[in-house]
Amino acid sequence: MSASATSLPGTAGETSGQPLLRIEDIRKSYGELEVLKGVSLTVAEHQVVAVIGPSGSGKSTMLRCINRLEEPNSGRIFLGRDEITARNARLNELRRNIGMVFQQFNLYPHLNARDNVALALRKVLRQSKATAYATAEKTLSRVGLAEKFTAFPAQLSGGQQQRVGIARALAMEPKVVLFDEPTSALDPELVSGVLAVIRDLKALGYTMVVVTHEMGFARDVADHVIFMDHGQIVEQGPPAQIFSAPKSERLRDFLSKGLGH
C-alpha cells in the first residue's frame, strides 16, 4: 500500500477540499433511451460519496463512464488534471488510478485469490511474480483474507469473493475506488463484512464513490450523498440533510418506501 493509502485524512469525515474527481454534464444514451441526462459532480480527495436512488436511475452507468467501461455521448470527466474522456487519454494508466469493485465480483474462477489479485500487478504494472504475490498477500490480509490466499472463488463465500474483488482494486494503489452496489449480490448475513471493509478504507483516507442500496451505511459512512432518479442528480448534500430533511418530493417518496433498506 502507498503512504497516502495508509495516512489518515484527519478527523472522521474531514476532507482536504482538493477536487480529485470531476464530472461535467455527462450524457449517455442507448438508442432512444437516455440513461444519463447531464450529470455533474465533484469528489474531493479523501471524500466518501454515496450514490443512492431507485434501480434504473443511471447510478451504475455513471460509474462505468468514469473509468470508460461505457463511453459517454457527451460531457467531460477529470481525474486530477487528467481528462479521462479525452480522445488521447491513456486509459490503462487512468484505470490503474481508478479502482473498480463490481456487483458480481468478476473473479477468474480458475485462479485462486492470490492470483486473481496479482494478475493485474503482473500484466499492467509488470511486477515480478514474487513482488506481485507479496503485494497480493498484503492486500488480501488487509481485507481479512489472510487464510484464503490459495482458495479458489468456488471455495469462498460471496462476501469473501467480494473482498477479493476489493483487494484486487486496492492492490493497484488507485487514487479513487468505485463500488458498484458491492453488497447487492450477497446474502444478508454476508453484507456487514463487506461494509466493514469499506468503513476501514474510509478510516485510511481512501477516496470512494459507492453506489449502494444500504441506506444505513450511506448515512453513517458517507461524507456526501447523491440521490439520482431518471438519469439526473435530483438532490445532494450531507447525510443528515438527505436522510433527515430531504428537500425534494422524489427523495422523500424514495425514503418513505424504504427502498434499499
CSV table of C-alpha atoms in Angstrom, one decimal:
chain,number,residue,atom,x,y,z
A,1,MET,CA,0.0,0.0,0.0
A,2,SER,CA,1.2,3.5,-0.7
A,3,ALA,CA,1.9,6.0,2.1
A,4,SER,CA,-1.1,8.0,1.0
A,5,ALA,CA,-3.3,4.9,1.4
A,6,THR,CA,-2.3,4.4,5.0
A,7,SER,CA,-2.4,8.0,6.2
A,8,LEU,CA,-5.4,9.3,8.0
A,9,PRO,CA,-7.2,12.3,6.4
A,10,GLY,CA,-7.7,13.9,9.7
A,11,THR,CA,-10.8,13.7,11.8
A,12,ALA,CA,-13.6,11.5,10.7
A,13,GLY,CA,-15.5,13.0,7.7
A,14,GLU,CA,-12.9,15.7,7.1
A,15,THR,CA,-11.6,16.1,3.5
A,16,SER,CA,-8.8,18.1,2.1
A,17,GLY,CA,-11.1,20.0,-0.2
A,18,GLN,CA,-9.0,19.3,-3.3
A,19,PRO,CA,-11.1,18.2,-6.3
A,20,LEU,CA,-9.9,14.7,-7.3
A,21,LEU,CA,-12.7,13.6,-9.5
A,22,ARG,CA,-14.8,15.9,-11.6
A,23,ILE,CA,-17.7,15.0,-13.8
A,24,GLU,CA,-19.1,17.7,-16.1
A,25,ASP,CA,-22.5,17.3,-17.8
A,26,ILE,CA,-22.2,13.6,-18.7
A,27,ARG,CA,-24.9,12.3,-21.0
A,28,LYS,CA,-25.3,8.7,-22.1
A,29,SER,CA,-27.9,7.1,-24.3
A,30,TYR,CA,-28.6,3.6,-25.6
A,31,GLY,CA,-30.5,4.2,-28.8
A,32,GLU,CA,-33.6,6.2,-27.9
A,33,LEU,CA,-33.1,5.6,-24.1
A,34,GLU,CA,-31.3,8.4,-22.4
A,35,VAL,CA,-29.8,7.0,-19.3
A,36,LEU,CA,-27.7,9.9,-18.1
A,37,LYS,CA,-29.2,13.4,-18.7
A,38,GLY,CA,-26.4,15.8,-17.9
A,39,VAL,CA,-24.8,14.6,-14.6
A,40,SER,CA,-22.2,16.8,-12.9
A,41,LEU,CA,-20.5,16.2,-9.6
A,42,THR,CA,-17.2,16.8,-7.8
A,43,VAL,CA,-15.5,14.4,-5.4
A,44,ALA,CA,-12.8,15.8,-3.1
A,45,GLU,CA,-9.7,13.8,-2.0
A,46,HIS,CA,-10.4,11.5,0.9
A,47,GLN,CA,-14.1,12.0,0.5
A,48,VAL,CA,-16.7,9.2,0.5
A,49,VAL,CA,-19.6,9.9,-1.7
A,50,ALA,CA,-22.6,7.5,-1.6
A,51,VAL,CA,-24.9,7.4,-4.6
A,52,ILE,CA,-28.5,6.3,-3.9
A,53,GLY,CA,-31.6,6.0,-6.0
A,54,PRO,CA,-34.1,3.5,-7.5
A,55,SER,CA,-33.0,0.8,-9.9
A,56,GLY,CA,-32.6,2.1,-13.4
A,57,SER,CA,-31.8,5.7,-12.3
A,58,GLY,CA,-28.3,5.7,-14.0
A,59,LYS,CA,-26.1,5.1,-11.0
A,60,SER,CA,-24.1,2.2,-12.3
A,61,THR,CA,-23.9,3.7,-15.8
A,62,MET,CA,-22.3,6.9,-14.3
A,63,LEU,CA,-19.7,4.7,-12.5
A,64,ARG,CA,-18.9,2.8,-15.7
A,65,CYS,CA,-18.5,6.1,-17.6
A,66,ILE,CA,-15.9,7.3,-15.0
A,67,ASN,CA,-13.5,4.5,-16.0
A,68,ARG,CA,-14.6,4.4,-19.6
A,69,LEU,CA,-16.2,1.0,-19.4
A,70,GLU,CA,-19.0,2.9,-21.0
A,71,GLU,CA,-18.4,5.8,-23.4
A,72,PRO,CA,-20.4,8.9,-22.6
A,73,ASN,CA,-22.1,10.6,-25.6
A,74,SER,CA,-21.0,14.0,-24.3
A,75,GLY,CA,-19.5,15.7,-21.3
A,76,ARG,CA,-16.1,15.6,-19.7
A,77,ILE,CA,-14.6,13.6,-16.7
A,78,PHE,CA,-11.4,14.6,-15.0
A,79,LEU,CA,-9.1,12.7,-12.5
A,80,GLY,CA,-7.0,15.5,-11.1
A,81,ARG,CA,-5.7,17.4,-14.1
A,82,ASP,CA,-6.1,14.5,-16.5
A,83,GLU,CA,-9.2,14.3,-18.7
A,84,ILE,CA,-10.5,10.7,-18.7
A,85,THR,CA,-12.7,11.5,-21.6
A,86,ALA,CA,-10.0,13.0,-23.9
A,87,ARG,CA,-9.5,11.1,-27.2
A,88,ASN,CA,-5.8,10.7,-26.4
A,89,ALA,CA,-6.4,9.6,-22.8
A,90,ARG,CA,-4.0,6.9,-21.6
A,91,LEU,CA,-6.8,4.5,-20.5
A,92,ASN,CA,-4.6,1.9,-18.9
A,93,GLU,CA,-2.8,4.4,-16.8
A,94,LEU,CA,-6.1,6.1,-15.8
A,95,ARG,CA,-7.8,2.8,-15.0
A,96,ARG,CA,-4.8,2.0,-12.8
A,97,ASN,CA,-5.7,5.1,-10.8
A,98,ILE,CA,-9.5,4.3,-10.7
A,99,GLY,CA,-10.2,1.0,-8.8
A,100,MET,CA,-13.5,-0.7,-9.6
A,101,VAL,CA,-15.4,-3.1,-7.4
A,102,PHE,CA,-18.2,-4.8,-9.3
A,103,GLN,CA,-21.6,-6.1,-8.1
A,104,GLN,CA,-21.0,-9.6,-9.4
A,105,PHE,CA,-17.3,-9.9,-8.2
A,106,ASN,CA,-15.9,-10.7,-11.7
A,107,LEU,CA,-13.2,-13.1,-10.4
A,108,TYR,CA,-11.4,-15.6,-12.6
A,109,PRO,CA,-12.8,-19.0,-11.5
A,110,HIS,CA,-9.6,-20.8,-12.5
A,111,LEU,CA,-7.4,-18.6,-10.4
A,112,ASN,CA,-7.0,-18.6,-6.6
A,113,ALA,CA,-7.5,-15.5,-4.5
A,114,ARG,CA,-3.8,-14.5,-4.7
A,115,ASP,CA,-3.6,-15.0,-8.4
A,116,ASN,CA,-6.8,-13.0,-9.0
A,117,VAL,CA,-5.2,-10.1,-7.2
A,118,ALA,CA,-1.8,-10.5,-8.6
A,119,LEU,CA,-2.8,-10.8,-12.3
A,120,ALA,CA,-3.1,-7.0,-13.0
A,121,LEU,CA,0.0,-6.3,-11.0
A,122,ARG,CA,1.9,-8.6,-13.3
A,123,LYS,CA,0.2,-7.7,-16.6
A,124,VAL,CA,-0.3,-4.0,-16.1
A,125,LEU,CA,2.5,-2.9,-13.7
A,126,ARG,CA,4.9,-5.6,-15.0
A,127,GLN,CA,5.8,-6.7,-11.5
A,128,SER,CA,7.7,-9.9,-10.9
A,129,LYS,CA,5.7,-12.9,-9.7
A,130,ALA,CA,7.3,-12.6,-6.2
A,131,THR,CA,6.6,-8.9,-5.9
A,132,ALA,CA,3.0,-9.3,-7.2
A,133,TYR,CA,2.4,-12.2,-4.8
A,134,ALA,CA,3.8,-10.2,-1.8
A,135,THR,CA,1.5,-7.3,-2.7
A,136,ALA,CA,-1.5,-9.5,-3.2
A,137,GLU,CA,-1.0,-11.3,0.1
A,138,LYS,CA,-0.6,-8.0,2.0
A,139,THR,CA,-3.8,-6.6,0.4
A,140,LEU,CA,-5.8,-9.8,1.0
A,141,SER,CA,-4.7,-9.7,4.6
A,142,ARG,CA,-5.9,-6.1,4.9
A,143,VAL,CA,-9.4,-7.2,3.9
A,144,GLY,CA,-9.5,-10.1,6.3
A,145,LEU,CA,-8.5,-13.0,4.0
A,146,ALA,CA,-5.0,-13.9,5.3
A,147,GLU,CA,-6.1,-17.6,5.5
A,148,LYS,CA,-7.5,-17.7,2.0
A,149,PHE,CA,-4.6,-16.9,-0.4
A,150,THR,CA,-4.8,-20.2,-2.2
A,151,ALA,CA,-8.6,-20.6,-2.1
A,152,PHE,CA,-10.4,-20.6,-5.4
A,153,PRO,CA,-13.6,-18.5,-5.9
A,154,ALA,CA,-15.9,-21.6,-5.7
A,155,GLN,CA,-14.4,-22.3,-2.2
A,156,LEU,CA,-15.2,-18.8,-0.9
A,157,SER,CA,-18.5,-17.3,0.3
A,158,GLY,CA,-20.0,-14.4,-1.7
A,159,GLY,CA,-18.7,-12.0,0.9
A,160,GLN,CA,-15.2,-13.4,0.7
A,161,GLN,CA,-15.3,-13.3,-3.1
A,162,GLN,CA,-16.3,-9.6,-2.9
A,163,ARG,CA,-13.4,-8.9,-0.5
A,164,VAL,CA,-11.1,-10.5,-3.1
A,165,GLY,CA,-12.6,-8.1,-5.6
A,166,ILE,CA,-11.9,-5.2,-3.2
A,167,ALA,CA,-8.3,-6.4,-2.7
A,168,ARG,CA,-7.8,-6.6,-6.4
A,169,ALA,CA,-8.8,-2.9,-6.8
A,170,LEU,CA,-6.7,-1.8,-3.8
A,171,ALA,CA,-3.5,-3.6,-4.9
A,172,MET,CA,-3.1,-1.2,-7.8
A,173,GLU,CA,-3.0,1.7,-5.3
A,174,PRO,CA,-5.7,3.7,-7.0
A,175,LYS,CA,-6.4,7.4,-6.4
A,176,VAL,CA,-10.2,6.7,-6.2
A,177,VAL,CA,-12.2,3.5,-5.7
A,178,LEU,CA,-15.6,3.0,-7.3
A,179,PHE,CA,-18.0,0.5,-5.8
A,180,ASP,CA,-21.0,-0.6,-7.9
A,181,GLU,CA,-23.6,-1.9,-5.4
A,182,PRO,CA,-20.9,-4.1,-3.8
A,183,THR,CA,-23.4,-5.9,-1.4
A,184,SER,CA,-26.5,-6.4,-3.6
A,185,ALA,CA,-25.4,-9.9,-4.8
A,186,LEU,CA,-24.8,-11.1,-1.2
A,187,ASP,CA,-26.9,-13.0,1.2
A,188,PRO,CA,-28.0,-10.6,4.0
A,189,GLU,CA,-25.7,-12.2,6.7
A,190,LEU,CA,-22.7,-11.5,4.5
A,191,VAL,CA,-23.3,-7.8,3.8
A,192,SER,CA,-21.9,-6.5,7.1
A,193,GLY,CA,-18.4,-8.0,6.5
A,194,VAL,CA,-18.1,-6.2,3.2
A,195,LEU,CA,-19.4,-2.9,4.6
A,196,ALA,CA,-16.9,-3.2,7.4
A,197,VAL,CA,-14.1,-3.3,4.9
A,198,ILE,CA,-15.3,-0.2,3.2
A,199,ARG,CA,-15.6,1.5,6.7
A,200,ASP,CA,-12.0,0.6,7.3
A,201,LEU,CA,-10.9,2.1,4.0
A,202,LYS,CA,-12.6,5.4,4.9
A,203,ALA,CA,-10.6,5.5,8.1
A,204,LEU,CA,-7.5,5.0,6.0
A,205,GLY,CA,-8.4,8.0,3.9
A,206,TYR,CA,-9.4,6.4,0.6
A,207,THR,CA,-11.4,8.4,-1.8
A,208,MET,CA,-14.5,6.4,-2.7
A,209,VAL,CA,-17.7,6.6,-4.7
A,210,VAL,CA,-20.2,4.0,-3.5
A,211,VAL,CA,-23.4,3.1,-5.4
A,212,THR,CA,-25.5,1.4,-2.7
A,213,HIS,CA,-28.9,0.4,-1.5
A,214,GLU,CA,-27.7,0.3,2.1
A,215,MET,CA,-29.2,3.4,3.5
A,216,GLY,CA,-27.9,3.0,7.0
A,217,PHE,CA,-24.4,2.6,5.6
A,218,ALA,CA,-24.8,5.7,3.4
A,219,ARG,CA,-26.0,7.7,6.4
A,220,ASP,CA,-23.2,6.5,8.7
A,221,VAL,CA,-20.2,6.4,6.4
A,222,ALA,CA,-20.6,8.9,3.6
A,223,ASP,CA,-19.4,12.5,3.7
A,224,HIS,CA,-21.8,13.4,0.9
A,225,VAL,CA,-24.9,11.7,-0.5
A,226,ILE,CA,-26.2,11.9,-4.1
A,227,PHE,CA,-29.8,10.9,-4.9
A,228,MET,CA,-30.3,10.0,-8.6
A,229,ASP,CA,-33.5,9.4,-10.4
A,230,HIS,CA,-34.3,9.1,-14.1
A,231,GLY,CA,-30.7,9.8,-15.1
A,232,GLN,CA,-30.3,13.0,-13.1
A,233,ILE,CA,-29.0,14.1,-9.8
A,234,VAL,CA,-32.2,15.2,-8.0
A,235,GLU,CA,-30.7,16.2,-4.7
A,236,GLN,CA,-27.3,16.0,-2.9
A,237,GLY,CA,-25.9,17.1,0.4
A,238,PRO,CA,-24.5,15.8,3.7
A,239,PRO,CA,-26.2,12.6,5.1
A,240,ALA,CA,-28.0,14.5,7.8
A,241,GLN,CA,-29.8,16.7,5.3
A,242,ILE,CA,-30.5,13.9,2.8
A,243,PHE,CA,-32.0,11.5,5.3
A,244,SER,CA,-33.4,13.8,7.9
A,245,ALA,CA,-34.5,16.8,5.9
A,246,PRO,CA,-34.9,15.9,2.2
A,247,LYS,CA,-36.0,18.8,0.1
A,248,SER,CA,-37.4,17.1,-3.0
A,249,GLU,CA,-40.7,15.2,-3.1
A,250,ARG,CA,-39.0,12.5,-5.1
A,251,LEU,CA,-36.4,11.8,-2.5
A,252,ARG,CA,-39.0,11.9,0.3
A,253,ASP,CA,-41.0,9.4,-1.6
A,254,PHE,CA,-37.9,7.1,-2.2
A,255,LEU,CA,-37.0,7.2,1.5
A,256,SER,CA,-40.6,6.7,2.7
A,257,LYS,CA,-40.9,3.5,0.7
A,258,GLY,CA,-37.9,2.1,2.4
A,259,LEU,CA,-36.2,1.4,-0.9
A,260,GLY,CA,-32.8,0.0,-0.2
A,261,HIS,CA,-33.5,-0.8,3.5
